Structure formats: C-alpha cells, structure tokens
Short mmCIF file of C-alpha atoms and ligand atoms in Angstrom, two decimals:
data_model
loop_
_atom_site.label_atom_id
_atom_site.label_comp_id
_atom_site.label_asym_id
_atom_site.label_seq_id
_atom_site.Cartn_x
_atom_site.Cartn_y
_atom_site.Cartn_z
CA UNK A 1 -8.42 -12.81 -31.70
CA UNK A 2 -8.55 -15.70 -29.13
CA UNK A 3 -11.94 -16.54 -27.57
CA UNK A 4 -13.35 -19.00 -25.11
CA UNK A 5 -15.92 -21.53 -26.26
CA UNK A 6 -17.81 -22.86 -23.27
CA UNK A 7 -20.51 -25.54 -23.12
CA UNK A 8 -22.31 -24.93 -19.88
CA UNK A 9 -25.06 -26.38 -17.81
CA UNK A 10 -22.99 -28.95 -15.94
CA UNK A 11 -22.00 -29.09 -12.23
CA UNK A 12 -18.35 -28.69 -11.32
CA UNK A 13 -16.44 -30.43 -8.54
CA UNK A 14 -12.98 -30.65 -7.11
CA UNK A 15 -10.37 -28.24 -5.87
CA UNK A 16 -8.95 -24.97 -7.23
CA UNK A 17 -6.08 -23.01 -5.75
CA UNK A 18 -6.16 -19.21 -5.46
CA UNK A 19 -3.28 -17.32 -7.09
CA UNK A 20 -1.32 -14.42 -5.63
CA UNK A 21 -3.24 -11.12 -5.92
CA UNK A 22 -2.77 -8.97 -8.99
CA UNK A 23 -3.44 -5.79 -7.13
CA UNK A 24 -0.92 -6.71 -4.39
CA UNK A 25 2.04 -7.79 -6.59
CA UNK A 26 2.10 -4.82 -8.93
CA UNK A 27 2.81 -2.16 -6.28
CA UNK A 28 5.30 -4.51 -4.62
CA UNK A 29 7.04 -4.76 -7.96
CA UNK A 30 7.20 -0.94 -8.04
CA UNK A 31 8.54 -0.95 -4.45
CA UNK A 32 11.54 -3.05 -5.58
CA UNK A 33 12.74 0.04 -7.48
CA UNK A 34 13.37 1.79 -4.18
CA UNK A 35 16.52 -0.20 -3.43
CA UNK A 36 19.65 -1.20 -5.31
CA UNK A 37 19.67 -4.48 -3.47
CA UNK A 38 18.01 -7.76 -4.54
CA UNK A 39 14.37 -8.43 -3.64
CA UNK A 40 12.58 -11.75 -3.95
CA UNK A 41 8.86 -12.19 -4.47
CA UNK A 42 7.19 -15.54 -4.26
CA UNK A 43 3.56 -16.73 -4.97
CA UNK A 44 3.74 -14.68 -8.14
CA UNK A 45 0.67 -15.04 -10.37
CA UNK A 46 1.46 -15.89 -14.00
CA UNK A 47 -0.73 -13.15 -15.54
CA UNK A 48 -0.32 -10.63 -18.30
CA UNK A 49 -0.16 -7.58 -16.07
CA UNK A 50 2.79 -9.06 -14.16
CA UNK A 51 4.59 -9.94 -17.35
CA UNK A 52 4.15 -6.44 -18.57
CA UNK A 53 5.24 -4.92 -15.29
CA UNK A 54 8.33 -7.00 -15.25
CA UNK A 55 9.12 -5.72 -18.78
CA UNK A 56 8.78 -2.16 -17.43
CA UNK A 57 11.17 -2.96 -14.66
CA UNK A 58 13.67 -4.37 -17.16
CA UNK A 59 13.34 -1.36 -19.43
CA UNK A 60 14.10 0.87 -16.37
CA UNK A 61 17.31 -1.06 -15.84
CA UNK A 62 16.38 -3.79 -13.37
CA UNK A 63 17.80 -7.28 -13.60
CA UNK A 64 15.04 -9.83 -13.24
CA UNK A 65 15.34 -13.61 -12.74
CA UNK A 66 12.19 -15.79 -12.91
CA UNK A 67 11.93 -19.23 -11.36
CA UNK A 68 8.96 -21.34 -10.22
CA UNK A 69 6.44 -18.63 -9.21
CA UNK A 70 9.20 -16.43 -7.90
CA UNK A 71 10.90 -13.32 -9.11
CA UNK A 72 14.27 -11.96 -8.05
CA UNK A 73 14.63 -8.25 -8.86
CA UNK A 74 17.65 -6.02 -8.53
CA UNK A 75 17.64 -2.42 -9.63
CA UNK A 76 21.29 -1.54 -8.87
CA UNK A 77 21.12 1.42 -11.20
CA UNK A 78 18.17 2.76 -13.02
CA UNK A 79 18.90 3.98 -16.59
CA UNK A 80 15.75 6.10 -17.22
CA UNK A 81 12.93 7.77 -15.32
CA UNK A 82 10.65 7.23 -18.32
CA UNK A 83 9.13 3.68 -18.66
CA UNK A 84 7.91 2.64 -22.12
CA UNK A 85 4.54 4.23 -23.03
CA UNK A 86 2.97 1.12 -24.54
CA UNK A 87 3.60 -0.89 -21.38
CA UNK A 88 2.49 1.81 -19.04
CA UNK A 89 -0.74 2.28 -20.95
CA UNK A 90 -1.49 -1.53 -20.96
CA UNK A 91 -2.59 -1.33 -17.34
CA UNK A 92 -3.87 0.90 -14.60
CA UNK A 93 -1.44 -0.14 -11.91
CA UNK A 94 1.51 1.52 -13.73
CA UNK A 95 0.41 4.70 -12.09
CA UNK A 96 2.39 3.56 -8.96
CA UNK A 97 5.59 4.02 -10.91
CA UNK A 98 5.28 7.64 -10.36
CA UNK A 99 5.66 7.41 -6.55
CA UNK A 100 8.38 4.64 -6.81
CA UNK A 101 10.57 6.51 -9.39
CA UNK A 102 10.02 9.90 -7.59
CA UNK A 103 11.27 8.29 -4.37
CA UNK A 104 14.20 6.60 -5.98
CA UNK A 105 15.35 9.10 -8.66
CA UNK A 106 13.64 12.33 -7.72
CA UNK A 107 11.75 12.34 -10.98
CA UNK A 108 9.46 10.27 -13.17
CA UNK A 109 7.58 10.70 -16.46
CA UNK A 110 4.94 8.28 -17.59
CA UNK A 111 2.30 8.06 -20.29
CA UNK A 112 -1.26 8.05 -19.08
CA UNK A 113 -2.01 4.65 -17.62
CA UNK A 114 -4.62 2.55 -19.46
CA UNK A 115 -6.37 -0.51 -18.09
CA UNK A 116 -10.02 -1.17 -17.71
CA UNK A 117 -12.61 1.26 -19.10
CA UNK A 118 -14.71 1.12 -15.96
CA UNK A 119 -15.03 4.82 -15.22
CA UNK A 120 -13.14 8.14 -15.27
CA UNK A 121 -10.37 6.99 -13.01
CA UNK A 122 -9.02 10.34 -11.80
CA UNK A 123 -5.51 10.75 -10.20
CA UNK A 124 -5.97 14.18 -8.64
CA UNK A 125 -5.36 12.79 -5.13
CA UNK A 126 -2.11 11.17 -6.14
CA UNK A 127 -0.81 14.45 -7.76
CA UNK A 128 -1.99 16.62 -4.92
CA UNK A 129 -0.10 14.42 -2.47
CA UNK A 130 3.11 14.56 -4.51
CA UNK A 131 2.86 18.37 -4.57
CA UNK A 132 2.49 18.40 -0.78
CA UNK A 133 5.63 16.36 -0.47
CA UNK A 134 7.41 19.01 -2.45
CA UNK A 135 7.26 17.78 -6.03
CA UNK A 136 6.48 19.71 -9.17
CA UNK A 137 3.83 18.03 -11.19
CA UNK A 138 3.20 18.60 -14.93
CA UNK A 139 0.28 17.07 -16.79
CA UNK A 140 0.65 17.34 -20.58
CA UNK A 141 0.71 14.40 -23.02
CA UNK A 142 2.51 12.61 -20.20
CA UNK A 143 2.52 13.03 -16.42
CA UNK A 144 5.90 14.25 -14.94
CA UNK A 145 6.87 14.69 -11.31
CA UNK A 146 10.13 15.93 -10.04
CA UNK A 147 11.69 17.11 -6.77
CA UNK A 148 15.09 18.25 -5.55
CA UNK A 149 14.07 16.90 -2.26
CA UNK A 150 10.92 15.35 -0.85
CA UNK A 151 9.92 16.37 2.67
CA UNK A 152 7.30 14.81 4.94
CA UNK A 153 3.87 16.27 4.90
CA UNK A 154 0.30 15.75 5.98
CA UNK A 155 -1.63 14.09 3.23
CA UNK A 156 -5.25 13.03 2.74
CA UNK A 157 -5.76 10.01 0.45
CA UNK A 158 -9.60 9.79 0.44
CA UNK A 159 -9.24 6.02 0.59
CA UNK A 160 -7.94 5.79 -2.99
CA UNK A 161 -6.12 2.39 -3.26
CA UNK A 162 -3.37 3.29 -5.75
CA UNK A 163 -3.41 6.85 -4.44
CA UNK A 164 -2.38 5.60 -1.04
CA UNK A 165 0.22 3.22 -2.47
CA UNK A 166 1.68 5.99 -4.64
CA UNK A 167 2.04 8.37 -1.69
CA UNK A 168 3.55 5.71 0.55
CA UNK A 169 6.07 4.80 -2.20
CA UNK A 170 7.07 8.45 -2.60
CA UNK A 171 7.21 9.13 1.15
CA UNK A 172 9.35 6.28 2.53
CA UNK A 173 12.61 7.81 1.39
CA UNK A 174 11.68 11.43 1.96
CA UNK A 175 13.07 13.55 4.82
CA UNK A 176 10.85 13.77 7.95
CA UNK A 177 7.49 12.49 8.86
CA UNK A 178 4.52 11.99 6.50
CA UNK A 179 1.03 11.29 7.83
CA UNK A 180 -1.46 9.89 5.35
CA UNK A 181 -5.00 10.35 6.64
CA UNK A 182 -7.93 8.27 5.26
CA UNK A 183 -5.51 5.80 3.77
CA UNK A 184 -7.09 2.90 1.90
CA UNK A 185 -7.64 -0.23 4.12
CA UNK A 186 -7.42 -2.84 1.37
CA UNK A 187 -5.24 -5.86 2.30
CA UNK A 188 -2.98 -5.18 -0.69
CA UNK A 189 -2.20 -1.69 0.65
CA UNK A 190 -1.21 -3.29 3.99
CA UNK A 191 0.84 -5.86 2.07
CA UNK A 192 2.76 -3.15 0.24
CA UNK A 193 3.47 -1.40 3.58
CA UNK A 194 4.55 -4.65 5.24
CA UNK A 195 7.05 -5.31 2.35
CA UNK A 196 8.39 -1.77 2.61
CA UNK A 197 8.87 -2.12 6.29
CA UNK A 198 10.74 -5.40 5.71
CA UNK A 199 13.00 -3.32 3.38
CA UNK A 200 13.75 -0.88 6.27
CA UNK A 201 10.97 1.66 5.84
CA UNK A 202 9.30 3.01 9.01
CA UNK A 203 5.55 2.93 8.40
CA UNK A 204 3.26 2.63 11.32
CA UNK A 205 -0.53 2.17 11.41
CA UNK A 206 -0.35 -0.54 8.66
CA UNK A 207 -3.86 -1.76 7.99
CA UNK A 208 -5.45 1.27 9.57
CA UNK A 209 -6.60 4.45 7.96
CA UNK A 210 -3.88 6.75 9.29
CA UNK A 211 -0.41 5.79 8.14
CA UNK A 212 2.63 7.51 9.65
CA UNK A 213 5.85 7.28 7.76
CA UNK A 214 9.15 8.33 9.17
CA UNK A 215 11.41 8.88 6.17
CA UNK A 216 14.57 6.77 5.99
CA UNK A 217 17.73 7.41 3.92
CA UNK A 218 18.00 3.98 2.36
CA UNK A 219 16.12 0.74 1.87
CA UNK A 220 17.59 -2.75 1.53
CA UNK A 221 16.54 -5.93 -0.28
CA UNK A 222 13.74 -8.11 1.19
CA UNK A 223 11.57 -11.05 0.46
CA UNK A 224 7.82 -11.42 0.47
CA UNK A 225 5.08 -13.87 -0.59
CA UNK A 226 2.19 -12.25 -2.47
CA UNK A 227 -1.10 -12.51 -0.53
CA UNK A 228 -3.92 -14.64 -2.01
CA UNK A 229 -6.25 -12.86 -4.49
CA UNK A 230 -9.46 -12.14 -2.56
CA UNK A 231 -11.23 -11.25 -5.87
CA UNK A 232 -10.25 -14.60 -7.44
CA UNK A 233 -11.35 -16.48 -4.29
CA UNK A 234 -14.71 -14.69 -4.18
CA UNK A 235 -15.15 -15.31 -7.99
CA UNK A 236 -14.47 -19.04 -7.68
CA UNK A 237 -16.92 -19.20 -4.66
CA UNK A 238 -19.58 -17.54 -6.75
CA UNK A 239 -18.92 -19.86 -9.60
CA UNK A 240 -19.49 -22.83 -7.27
CA UNK A 241 -22.62 -21.26 -5.86
CA UNK A 242 -24.15 -20.27 -9.18
CA UNK A 243 -23.56 -23.76 -10.58
CA UNK A 244 -24.84 -25.38 -7.33
CA UNK A 245 -21.63 -27.24 -7.16
CA UNK A 246 -19.52 -28.50 -4.27
CA UNK A 247 -16.06 -27.15 -4.62
CA UNK A 248 -12.95 -26.52 -2.43
CA UNK A 249 -11.11 -23.23 -2.88
CA UNK A 250 -7.59 -23.63 -1.54
CA UNK A 251 -5.26 -20.95 -0.19
CA UNK A 252 -7.88 -18.44 0.94
CA UNK A 253 -7.32 -15.56 3.36
CA UNK A 254 -10.69 -15.85 5.16
CA UNK A 255 -10.19 -12.54 6.93
CA UNK A 256 -10.29 -10.69 3.57
CA UNK A 257 -13.66 -12.19 2.63
CA UNK A 258 -15.91 -11.10 5.49
CA UNK A 259 -18.15 -9.05 3.18
CA UNK A 260 -18.55 -12.05 0.84
CA UNK A 261 -19.35 -14.43 3.68
CA UNK A 262 -21.87 -11.92 5.10
CA UNK A 263 -23.70 -11.87 1.66
CA UNK A 264 -23.47 -15.62 1.34
CA UNK A 265 -25.31 -16.11 4.72
CA UNK A 266 -28.03 -13.62 3.59
CA UNK A 267 -28.35 -15.23 0.07
CA UNK A 268 -28.39 -18.85 1.33
CA UNK A 269 -24.88 -20.02 0.08
CA UNK A 270 -23.78 -22.83 2.36
CA UNK A 271 -20.06 -22.75 3.00
CA UNK A 272 -17.44 -23.95 5.47
CA UNK A 273 -14.08 -22.57 6.37
CA UNK A 274 -11.63 -25.45 6.73
CA UNK A 275 -8.04 -24.31 7.49
CA UNK A 276 -7.08 -22.11 4.58
CA UNK A 277 -9.68 -23.72 2.29
CA UNK A 278 -13.16 -22.51 1.60
CA UNK A 279 -15.67 -25.23 0.91
CA UNK A 280 -18.79 -24.26 -1.00
CA UNK A 281 -21.44 -26.81 -0.26
CA UNK A 282 -24.35 -28.05 -2.43
CA UNK A 283 -27.37 -25.93 -1.30
CA UNK A 284 -30.58 -27.58 -0.22
CA UNK A 285 -32.79 -24.65 -0.86
CA UNK A 286 -33.21 -21.80 -3.40
CA UNK A 287 -30.86 -18.88 -3.12
CA UNK A 288 -32.40 -15.55 -2.11
CA UNK A 289 -31.92 -12.08 -3.56
CA UNK A 290 -30.11 -9.31 -1.58
CA UNK A 291 -29.00 -5.69 -1.73
CA UNK A 292 -25.43 -5.62 -3.08
CA UNK A 293 -23.85 -2.29 -2.10
CA UNK A 294 -20.14 -2.03 -2.96
CA UNK A 295 -17.82 0.06 -0.85
CA UNK A 296 -14.35 0.54 0.62
CA UNK A 297 -12.70 -2.43 2.22
CA UNK A 298 -13.96 -4.17 4.36
CA UNK A 299 -17.19 -3.61 2.49
CA UNK A 300 -18.08 -5.64 -0.60
CA UNK A 301 -15.35 -4.97 -3.25
CA UNK A 302 -16.53 -3.27 -6.50
CA UNK A 303 -14.31 -5.92 -8.26
CA UNK A 304 -16.73 -8.66 -6.95
CA UNK A 305 -19.89 -6.78 -7.97
CA UNK A 306 -20.06 -8.33 -11.51
CA UNK A 307 -19.65 -12.05 -10.43
CA UNK A 308 -22.26 -11.38 -7.72
CA UNK A 309 -24.45 -10.05 -10.43
CA UNK A 310 -24.38 -13.25 -12.37
CA UNK A 311 -25.04 -15.22 -9.20
CA UNK A 312 -28.06 -12.96 -8.58
CA UNK A 313 -29.64 -14.33 -11.80
CA UNK A 314 -29.83 -17.65 -9.92
CA UNK A 315 -31.47 -16.20 -6.73
CA UNK A 316 -35.15 -15.78 -6.07
CA UNK A 317 -36.41 -12.17 -5.98
CA UNK A 318 -35.00 -8.84 -6.99
CA UNK A 319 -31.29 -8.21 -6.29
CA UNK A 320 -30.46 -4.42 -6.16
CA UNK A 321 -26.98 -3.40 -7.04
CA UNK A 322 -25.45 -0.04 -6.12
CA UNK A 323 -21.84 0.26 -7.22
CA UNK A 324 -20.80 3.88 -6.57
CA UNK A 325 -17.09 3.45 -7.15
CA UNK A 326 -16.93 3.22 -10.90
CA UNK A 327 -19.46 4.53 -13.41
CA UNK A 328 -18.82 1.84 -15.97
CA UNK A 329 -19.12 -1.47 -14.15
CA UNK A 330 -22.62 -2.57 -15.19
CA UNK A 331 -21.91 -3.17 -18.91
CA UNK A 332 -21.76 -6.93 -18.31
CA UNK A 333 -25.43 -6.91 -17.58
CA UNK A 334 -26.18 -6.16 -21.24
CA UNK A 335 -24.19 -9.28 -22.14
CA UNK A 336 -26.09 -11.29 -19.46
CA UNK A 337 -29.35 -10.05 -20.93
CA UNK A 338 -28.33 -11.69 -24.20
CA UNK A 339 -28.17 -14.89 -22.24
CA UNK A 340 -31.66 -14.45 -20.82
CA UNK A 341 -30.95 -12.56 -17.55
CA UNK A 342 -33.83 -10.34 -16.39
CA UNK A 343 -31.71 -7.25 -15.61
CA UNK A 344 -32.42 -3.58 -15.62
CA UNK A 345 -29.68 -0.98 -15.64
CA UNK A 346 -31.19 2.00 -13.73
CA UNK A 347 -28.24 4.37 -14.27
CA UNK A 348 -24.53 4.16 -14.46
CA UNK A 349 -24.21 3.05 -10.79
CA UNK A 350 -27.43 1.01 -10.19
CA UNK A 351 -29.20 -2.00 -11.48
CA UNK A 352 -31.80 -4.60 -10.60
CA UNK A 353 -31.65 -8.27 -11.43
CA UNK A 354 -34.79 -10.50 -11.10
CA UNK A 355 -34.30 -14.15 -10.62
CA UNK A 356 -34.09 -16.99 -10.86
CA UNK A 357 -33.73 -17.20 -14.64
CA UNK A 358 -32.31 -19.97 -16.78
CA UNK A 359 -29.39 -18.69 -18.80
CA UNK A 360 -28.78 -19.80 -22.33
CA UNK A 361 -25.45 -19.76 -24.24
CA UNK A 362 -24.73 -16.94 -26.65
CA UNK A 363 -21.89 -14.96 -28.14
CA UNK A 364 -20.78 -12.40 -25.49
CA UNK A 365 -17.92 -9.93 -25.11
CA UNK A 366 -15.67 -9.37 -22.19
CA UNK A 367 -15.32 -5.67 -21.46
CA UNK A 368 -12.77 -5.67 -18.65
CA UNK A 369 -10.97 -8.08 -16.37
CA UNK A 370 -13.84 -8.65 -13.94
CA UNK A 371 -16.67 -8.57 -16.39
CA UNK A 372 -14.65 -11.17 -18.38
CA UNK A 373 -14.52 -13.63 -15.42
CA UNK A 374 -18.16 -12.89 -14.82
CA UNK A 375 -19.06 -13.98 -18.37
CA UNK A 376 -17.03 -17.13 -17.94
CA UNK A 377 -19.13 -17.96 -14.83
CA UNK A 378 -22.35 -17.06 -16.76
CA UNK A 379 -21.34 -19.33 -19.65
CA UNK A 380 -20.66 -22.25 -17.26
CA UNK A 381 -24.07 -21.80 -15.65
CA UNK A 382 -25.91 -21.38 -19.00
CA UNK A 383 -27.32 -24.29 -20.95
CA UNK A 384 -25.68 -24.69 -24.35
CA UNK A 385 -22.63 -23.14 -25.99
CA UNK A 386 -21.26 -19.67 -25.44
CA UNK A 387 -18.46 -17.87 -27.21
CA UNK A 388 -16.65 -15.19 -25.17
CA UNK A 389 -14.74 -12.58 -27.13
CA UNK A 390 -12.25 -10.18 -25.71
CA UNK A 391 -10.51 -12.76 -23.47
CA UNK A 392 -7.26 -10.77 -23.44
CA UNK A 393 -8.89 -8.81 -20.56
CA UNK A 394 -9.28 -12.06 -18.58
CA UNK A 395 -5.69 -13.05 -19.11
CA UNK A 396 -4.56 -9.73 -17.60
CA UNK A 397 -5.83 -10.86 -14.18
CA UNK A 398 -6.57 -14.58 -14.06
CA UNK A 399 -3.84 -17.18 -14.53
CA UNK A 400 -4.68 -19.87 -17.16
CA UNK A 401 -8.28 -19.67 -16.18
CA UNK A 402 -9.33 -22.14 -18.93
CA UNK A 403 -6.83 -24.79 -17.82
CA UNK A 404 -7.72 -24.39 -14.10
CA UNK A 405 -11.47 -24.52 -14.69
CA UNK A 406 -11.20 -27.60 -16.97
CA UNK A 407 -9.74 -29.39 -13.88
CA UNK A 408 -13.03 -28.73 -12.15
CA UNK A 409 -14.96 -30.32 -14.99
CA UNK A 410 -15.83 -27.13 -16.97
CA UNK A 411 -16.04 -27.51 -20.72
CA UNK A 412 -14.05 -24.47 -21.76
CA UNK A 413 -11.72 -24.25 -24.75
CA UNK A 414 -9.42 -21.47 -25.93
CA UNK A 415 -9.82 -21.06 -29.67
CA UNK A 416 -7.42 -18.87 -31.61
N1 EPU B 501 -10.69 8.72 -6.99
C1 EPU B 501 -10.65 10.10 -7.12
N2 EPU B 501 -9.49 10.76 -7.24
C2 EPU B 501 -8.33 10.04 -7.32
C3 EPU B 501 -8.34 8.73 -7.18
C4 EPU B 501 -9.56 8.05 -7.05
O1 EPU B 501 -11.73 10.75 -7.18
O2 EPU B 501 -7.20 10.71 -7.37
C5 EPU B 501 -12.05 8.03 -6.86
C6 EPU B 501 -12.30 7.20 -8.10
O3 EPU B 501 -13.01 7.89 -9.07
C7 EPU B 501 -13.18 6.08 -7.45
C8 EPU B 501 -12.58 6.00 -6.05
O4 EPU B 501 -11.89 7.09 -5.78
O5 EPU B 501 -14.51 6.50 -7.39
C9 EPU B 501 -11.79 4.75 -5.80
O6 EPU B 501 -10.64 4.76 -6.65
P1 EPU B 501 -9.24 4.14 -6.27
O7 EPU B 501 -8.27 5.19 -6.49
O8 EPU B 501 -9.37 3.44 -5.00
O9 EPU B 501 -9.11 2.96 -7.41
P2 EPU B 501 -7.72 2.55 -8.11
O10 EPU B 501 -6.61 2.64 -7.16
O11 EPU B 501 -7.67 3.21 -9.48
C10 EPU B 501 -7.91 0.05 -7.38
C11 EPU B 501 -7.87 -1.29 -8.09
C12 EPU B 501 -9.13 -1.47 -8.86
C13 EPU B 501 -10.25 -1.43 -7.85
C14 EPU B 501 -10.28 -0.11 -7.06
C15 EPU B 501 -11.26 0.01 -5.92
C16 EPU B 501 -5.54 -1.58 -8.68
C17 EPU B 501 -4.43 -1.56 -9.64
N3 EPU B 501 -6.73 -1.29 -9.04
O12 EPU B 501 -8.05 1.00 -8.43
O13 EPU B 501 -9.06 -2.79 -9.35
O14 EPU B 501 -11.57 -1.54 -8.49
O15 EPU B 501 -8.91 0.04 -6.46
O16 EPU B 501 -11.09 -1.09 -5.05
O17 EPU B 501 -5.23 -1.77 -7.51
C18 EPU B 501 -9.46 -4.50 -10.99
O18 EPU B 501 -8.52 -5.18 -10.41
O19 EPU B 501 -10.20 -5.07 -11.90
C19 EPU B 501 -9.64 -3.12 -10.61
C20 EPU B 501 -10.26 -2.32 -11.39
#
C-alpha cells in the first residue's frame, strides 16, 4: 500500500491553487443524468471520487468525454437503474444517485454507500422525503426506490446536505410544487440548484433554507464550473498558519470562509484577502487557543475540524472542540498524540487540546479523507520523519496533494 514519507519542521512558501469542490461536483454529476442532452462541467478536480463517479455514469449508459479539467456528459439513454455495487460503496456521495435516477427513470436500486467511517450516517430523511413525493422505498441488502409518478410535496430536510440534494434531484422533474423546508445552506447545495436551474429546472430560494421547486417536464443540457473547495482552501490556510509560513492560496471563494476567518481573528492568524487569493502572513505573536464548535453552514464546517485540531497544537492554551455532527471525527487525535500532541478525547464528540507543543515525526494512519489531510499538515509541522499510511483516503478528496505541496517546499514523497 502506498504511503507518504514526510520530513517536516521546515517553513513553506509560494502559491497553491484551490481545486473544484468534491462535494459540489459529485451531485452535479448525478444531475447530468436528468437530461438526455449534453452537459459540460469545468474546473473538475482530478480526484478518486470523481473518477469513480464517472465510471458509475458510464456503467449507467452515459457517454463521457474528458479534456483538460472538463467533462462532457451525455446520458441520451440509460441502460440500467442499478449502478455497480463496488463503485457505489466506494463513496458516500453515491447516495444522490437515488434521487437522480428516481427523477429520470422512476426507479433506482443501489448498494449501501460506503465512504468515510466517521459516524452512523443515517439516510432516514432522504427516504422519508422520497416517500412523501410518492415513491415506494425498500431497504433490504440494497436500497430501492420506485414511483409511477412523483408529485410535489412538502418536505423537511433537517439541514442534511446530501438529503437536500437527493430531494431536489428527485423533485425537479415531478408534477407540481415541492417545498423543502430546512434545506441545507452549504454553497455546494446552492451550486447544484444553480446548475439544475440552468438546465431548465424551476427552483427558487437557492441559498436559503426554504427551497420551492415547480416541477418541469424536461431538462436540457447546460454548462457549469465547479465552485472552489472551501475545505481544501481552509486546510491550506491552516497548513500555512501551523507552519508559520507565508503562503498565497489562489482561487478562493472568500464568502464561503467566514467561519474560518472569524476563528483566525480570534486565534491570531494574520491574513489578507487579495482579489480571489488568500494570503496567510507570517505571525508576529503566538497563536491563541479558542473554542471550536462545528455546525451547519455558515458555521465552522465539521470537515475543517480535524485540520483546526492540528493547528490548535501550535496555539497557547486549551482549545476545546465540540463536533456534534459525526461521532467518529476525533480519531485523528490519537494519531496526533503519537506525535506528541497534548490532546484529550472527552467523548465521541468532544476533545481538548493543550498547546503549544512541539510535534515529532512518527508512523501514523489516515482514517478518512479529512483526517488524512490533517496528518499531512501535522507531519509537515513536526520535526523529523513521518510515515502516513492509508493515503488512499487522501486521494479520494485531494488532487495530487504530494505534488502540489512539494511546490511549496514541503518534503513529501509517495512511496509504493
Ligand atoms: N442525518 C440524519 N438523518 C439523515 C441524514 C443526516 O440524522 O437522513 C444527520 C447525520 O447523522 C449528521 C447530520 O444529519 O449528524 C448531517 O448529515 P448530512 O446528511 O448533512 O451529511 P452528508 O450529506 O452525509 C455531507 C458531506 C460530508 C460533510 C457533511 C456535513 C458529501 C458527499 N458529504 O455529508 O463531507 O461532513 O455533509 O457537512 O457532501 C467529507 O467530504 O469529508 C465529508 C464527510
């Protein structure tokens, strides 16, 4: 199995560009199934989850052309409502195939999605919504949904991200009006709705927590550019801060990072917004601890909690973490402790980190996409050599991270 060997303890410098967002492109790929016409997607990140999602589209009958960070997809006719189990269970986002295939074909059957082991990851809200739209749902060794006809309904998404996306995908081609209350506010949910609207859907309230969808009979082809990955941007900013480096992060949607900037002000990270770049400046003083409470957008994203955790090892005082969204997102702290972090896991949702501590290289294991990137940051901060195992998780969500970080001066090698 491949691993990263990182010799840390050095400052970084230079520029790094942010890729298109993983959690934005995957539902957009599913949305292309809702039309027989050609769709074009640009700013496509070259990551494993995208490669696997494209394989799913091809297995369903889509024609896909790839060129220079762009994908052209045409699903003139779909040949099956059952995507391959192994690909579906390689990622979590495959759950949105249910809504897209239900909308296009009136039925879908998928294996249980896999992805990160970060918590229970229920889908009750997705299935309840499908039922309200008129579908029959069966949960056995697979999940099946089918409907003669979908009709608009009043739905409640409890801010679930893929839940909202799934219900939007199912509702756009249904008859009548659907209202989704407490829709998730994440920018990638809005990006999906914008793309669907450019395909001819009638969704209003985009970016707000009540979405109203007037069903239409047909959607047409459209083009969209994937929004910048706010989790990647935040992770690079934390890498710069934790290594006390000056770095320019290019292609940032500043408006998506309010919660990060708010914490940076509190913790003493000096930064500057310059056009669509984020400059992290060399700090003059020690960083300070803070309370890190994750929440629904625009609060601090749970996906940024682990990289903030490694940054907290470099801050003076006790940083308290409360991540209520997933019950398995603190495992990276056990790895950080092997590197010398003074961290205490209080329960599955809460931890305390006392800093500053000097981290030292060790052999550590990536547990999921975000903890993987976090350990890369930790290894670059730490003195000495670290070996990171389980890097297939990192490749699912971060494009050629080793190559890109080497350009900033990091000593990181991929060893097979
Ligand atoms: N929930 C329910 N019932 C449901 C659905 C969710 O109780 O039917 C609960 C969950 O248990 C959790 C909360 O609602 O406590 C939020 O879950 P949500 O459904 O919003 O998460 P998700 O859609 O499965 C997406 C991202 C995650 C990210 C979360 C929260 C994708 C593919 N995944 O997951 O991203 O952590 O939203 O922002 O969009 C990652 O990229 O590393 C990642 C895990």
